Coordinates of N, CA, C and O in Angstrom, one line a residue:
M1 N -28.3 -140.0 14.2 CA -29.0 -141.0 13.5 C -30.2 -140.5 12.7 O -31.0 -139.7 13.3
N2 N -30.3 -140.8 11.5 CA -31.4 -140.3 10.6 C -32.4 -141.4 10.4 O -32.0 -142.6 10.1
Y3 N -33.6 -141.1 10.5 CA -34.7 -142.0 10.3 C -35.4 -141.5 9.0 O -35.7 -140.3 8.8
Y4 N -35.7 -142.4 8.1 CA -36.5 -142.1 6.9 C -37.8 -142.8 7.0 O -37.8 -144.0 7.2
L5 N -38.9 -142.1 6.9 CA -40.2 -142.6 7.1 C -41.0 -142.4 5.8 O -41.0 -141.3 5.3
Q6 N -41.6 -143.4 5.3 CA -42.5 -143.3 4.1 C -43.9 -143.5 4.5 O -44.2 -144.5 5.2
Q7 N -44.8 -142.6 4.2 CA -46.2 -142.7 4.6 C -47.1 -142.6 3.4 O -46.7 -142.0 2.4
T8 N -48.2 -143.2 3.5 CA -49.3 -143.0 2.5 C -50.5 -142.6 3.3 O -51.0 -143.3 4.2
I9 N -51.0 -141.4 3.0 CA -52.1 -140.8 3.7 C -53.2 -140.5 2.8 O -53.0 -139.9 1.7
Q10 N -54.4 -141.0 3.1 CA -55.6 -140.6 2.3 C -56.5 -139.8 3.1 O -57.0 -140.2 4.2
I11 N -56.8 -138.6 2.6 CA -57.7 -137.7 3.3 C -59.0 -137.6 2.5 O -59.0 -137.1 1.4
R12 N -60.1 -138.0 3.1 CA -61.4 -138.0 2.3 C -62.1 -136.7 2.5 O -62.8 -136.2 1.7
F13 N -61.9 -136.1 3.7 CA -62.6 -134.8 4.0 C -61.7 -134.0 5.0 O -61.3 -134.6 6.0
I14 N -61.4 -132.8 4.8 CA -60.7 -131.9 5.7 C -61.4 -130.6 5.7 O -61.7 -130.0 4.6
K15 N -61.7 -130.0 6.9 CA -62.2 -128.7 7.0 C -61.3 -127.9 7.9 O -61.0 -128.2 9.0
I16 N -60.8 -126.8 7.3 CA -59.9 -125.9 8.0 C -60.6 -124.6 8.3 O -61.1 -124.0 7.4
G17 N -60.7 -124.2 9.6 CA -61.4 -123.0 9.9 C -60.7 -121.8 9.6 O -61.3 -120.8 9.2
G18 N -59.4 -121.8 9.6 CA -58.6 -120.6 9.3 C -57.1 -120.8 9.3 O -56.7 -121.6 10.1
M19 N -56.4 -120.1 8.4 CA -55.0 -120.2 8.4 C -54.5 -118.8 8.3 O -55.1 -117.9 7.7
T20 N -53.3 -118.5 8.9 CA -52.7 -117.2 8.8 C -51.3 -117.5 8.3 O -50.9 -118.6 8.0
N21 N -50.5 -116.4 8.1 CA -49.2 -116.5 7.5 C -48.3 -117.3 8.3 O -47.4 -118.0 7.7
S22 N -48.4 -117.4 9.6 CA -47.5 -118.2 10.4 C -48.0 -119.5 10.8 O -47.5 -120.2 11.7
S23 N -49.2 -120.0 10.2 CA -49.8 -121.2 10.6 C -49.0 -122.4 10.0 O -48.4 -122.3 8.9
V24 N -49.1 -123.5 10.6 CA -48.5 -124.7 10.1 C -49.5 -125.8 10.1 O -50.1 -126.1 11.1
L25 N -49.8 -126.4 9.0 CA -50.7 -127.5 8.9 C -49.9 -128.8 8.6 O -49.2 -128.9 7.6
Q26 N -49.9 -129.7 9.6 CA -49.0 -130.9 9.5 C -49.9 -132.1 9.4 O -50.8 -132.3 10.2
I27 N -49.7 -132.8 8.4 CA -50.3 -134.1 8.1 C -49.3 -135.2 8.0 O -48.4 -135.1 7.1
G28 N -49.2 -136.1 8.9 CA -48.2 -137.1 8.9 C -47.2 -136.8 10.0 O -47.3 -136.0 10.9
A29 N -46.1 -137.6 9.9 CA -45.0 -137.5 10.9 C -43.9 -136.5 10.5 O -43.6 -136.4 9.3
C30 N -43.4 -135.8 11.5 CA -42.3 -134.9 11.2 C -41.5 -134.7 12.5 O -42.1 -134.3 13.5
G31 N -40.3 -134.9 12.5 CA -39.5 -134.8 13.7 C -39.1 -133.4 13.9 O -39.0 -132.9 15.1
Q32 N -38.9 -132.6 12.9 CA -38.5 -131.2 13.1 C -39.0 -130.4 11.9 O -38.9 -130.8 10.7
I33 N -39.5 -129.2 12.1 CA -40.0 -128.3 11.1 C -39.0 -127.2 11.0 O -38.8 -126.4 11.9
N34 N -38.3 -127.1 9.8 CA -37.4 -126.0 9.6 C -38.1 -124.9 8.8 O -38.7 -125.1 7.8
T35 N -37.9 -123.6 9.3 CA -38.5 -122.5 8.5 C -37.6 -122.1 7.4 O -36.4 -122.2 7.5
N36 N -38.2 -121.7 6.3 CA -37.5 -121.2 5.2 C -38.0 -119.8 4.8 O -39.2 -119.6 4.8
S37 N -37.1 -118.9 4.4 CA -37.5 -117.6 4.0 C -36.5 -117.3 2.8 O -35.3 -117.3 3.0
Y38 N -37.1 -117.0 1.7 CA -36.3 -116.8 0.5 C -36.6 -115.4 0.0 O -37.8 -114.9 0.0
L39 N -35.6 -114.6 -0.4 CA -35.8 -113.3 -1.0 C -35.3 -113.3 -2.4 O -34.1 -113.6 -2.6
Y40 N -36.1 -113.1 -3.4 CA -35.7 -113.1 -4.8 C -35.8 -111.7 -5.4 O -36.8 -111.0 -5.2
N41 N -34.9 -111.4 -6.2 CA -34.9 -110.1 -7.0 C -35.4 -110.4 -8.4 O -34.7 -110.5 -9.3
T42 N -36.8 -110.6 -8.4 CA -37.4 -111.0 -9.7 C -37.4 -109.8 -10.7 O -37.6 -110.1 -11.9
G43 N -37.3 -108.6 -10.2 CA -37.3 -107.4 -11.2 C -35.9 -107.1 -11.7 O -35.8 -106.3 -12.6
G44 N -34.9 -107.8 -11.3 CA -33.5 -107.5 -11.8 C -33.0 -106.2 -11.4 O -32.2 -105.6 -12.1
Y45 N -33.4 -105.6 -10.2 CA -33.0 -104.3 -9.8 C -31.5 -104.4 -9.3 O -31.1 -105.4 -8.7
T46 N -30.8 -103.4 -9.5 CA -29.3 -103.4 -9.2 C -29.0 -102.3 -8.1 O -27.9 -102.3 -7.6
E47 N -30.0 -101.5 -7.8 CA -29.7 -100.4 -6.8 C -31.0 -100.2 -5.9 O -32.1 -100.6 -6.3
P48 N -30.8 -99.6 -4.7 CA -32.0 -99.4 -3.9 C -33.0 -98.5 -4.5 O -32.6 -97.6 -5.4
A49 N -34.2 -98.5 -4.0 CA -35.3 -97.7 -4.5 C -35.0 -96.2 -4.0 O -34.4 -96.0 -3.0
P50 N -35.5 -95.2 -4.8 CA -35.3 -93.8 -4.3 C -36.1 -93.6 -3.0 O -37.1 -94.2 -2.8
E51 N -35.6 -92.6 -2.3 CA -36.3 -92.2 -1.0 C -37.6 -91.6 -1.3 O -37.8 -90.9 -2.3
A52 N -38.6 -91.9 -0.4 CA -39.9 -91.3 -0.6 C -39.9 -89.8 -0.3 O -39.1 -89.3 0.5
Q53 N -40.7 -89.1 -1.1 CA -40.8 -87.6 -0.9 C -42.0 -87.3 -0.2 O -43.1 -87.8 -0.5
K54 N -41.9 -86.3 0.8 CA -43.1 -85.8 1.5 C -43.7 -84.7 0.7 O -43.1 -83.9 0.0
K55 N -45.1 -84.7 0.7 CA -45.8 -83.7 0.0 C -45.7 -82.4 0.9 O -45.7 -82.4 2.1
S56 N -45.7 -81.3 0.2 CA -45.6 -80.0 0.9 C -47.0 -79.7 1.4 O -48.0 -80.3 1.0
T57 N -47.2 -78.8 2.4 CA -48.5 -78.4 3.0 C -49.4 -77.8 2.0 O -50.6 -78.0 2.1
T58 N -48.9 -77.2 0.9 CA -49.8 -76.6 -0.1 C -50.4 -77.7 -0.9 O -51.5 -77.5 -1.3
E59 N -49.7 -78.8 -1.2 CA -50.3 -79.9 -1.9 C -51.3 -80.6 -1.2 O -52.3 -81.1 -1.7
S60 N -51.1 -80.8 0.2 CA -52.1 -81.5 1.0 C -53.4 -80.8 1.3 O -54.3 -81.3 1.7
Q61 N -53.4 -79.4 1.1 CA -54.6 -78.6 1.3 C -55.7 -78.9 0.3 O -56.8 -78.7 0.6
G62 N -55.3 -79.4 -0.9 CA -56.3 -79.7 -1.9 C -56.9 -81.1 -1.7 O -57.8 -81.4 -2.5
A63 N -56.6 -81.8 -0.7 CA -57.1 -83.1 -0.5 C -58.6 -83.0 0.0 O -58.9 -82.0 0.7
P64 N -59.5 -83.9 -0.4 CA -60.8 -83.8 0.0 C -61.0 -84.0 1.6 O -60.2 -84.8 2.2
S65 N -61.9 -83.3 2.2 CA -62.1 -83.4 3.6 C -62.9 -84.7 4.0 O -62.9 -85.0 5.2
T66 N -63.6 -85.3 3.1 CA -64.4 -86.5 3.4 C -63.6 -87.7 3.0 O -62.7 -87.6 2.1
S67 N -64.0 -88.8 3.5 CA -63.4 -90.1 3.2 C -63.7 -90.5 1.8 O -64.9 -90.3 1.3
L68 N -62.8 -91.1 1.1 CA -63.0 -91.6 -0.3 C -63.7 -92.9 -0.2 O -64.2 -93.4 -1.2
V69 N -63.6 -93.6 0.9 CA -64.3 -94.9 1.1 C -65.5 -94.7 1.9 O -65.5 -94.1 3.0
P70 N -66.7 -95.2 1.4 CA -67.9 -95.0 2.2 C -67.9 -95.8 3.5 O -67.6 -96.9 3.5
L71 N -68.1 -95.0 4.6 CA -68.1 -95.7 5.9 C -69.4 -95.7 6.5 O -70.2 -94.8 6.3
Q72 N -69.7 -96.7 7.2 CA -71.0 -96.9 7.9 C -71.0 -96.1 9.2 O -70.0 -96.2 9.9
A73 N -72.1 -95.4 9.5 CA -72.2 -94.7 10.8 C -72.2 -95.7 11.9 O -72.8 -96.8 11.8
P74 N -71.6 -95.4 13.1 CA -71.6 -96.3 14.2 C -73.0 -96.5 14.7 O -73.8 -95.5 14.8
G75 N -73.4 -97.7 15.0 CA -74.7 -98.0 15.5 C -74.8 -98.0 17.0 O -73.8 -97.8 17.7
P76 N -76.0 -98.1 17.5 CA -76.1 -98.1 19.0 C -75.5 -99.3 19.6 O -75.4 -100.4 19.0
L77 N -75.0 -99.2 20.8 CA -74.3 -100.3 21.5 C -75.2 -101.1 22.3 O -76.1 -100.9 22.9

């Protein structure tokens, strides 16, 4: 048996502390929430991407020894 429900909801103020990728915000009635996942080939690719290549040890020796991102020194606990 299918029920069809029509609602009118007015929200004057809503404060959401945080949402993540798997969060669900439900406003109103819902008997069942079905998940959807769609994969689209928007680039029009017809074959898989090439395999990643590892750098040889001679190439990695030229890498800087310090971090490229400035890091803060750990403080006292």
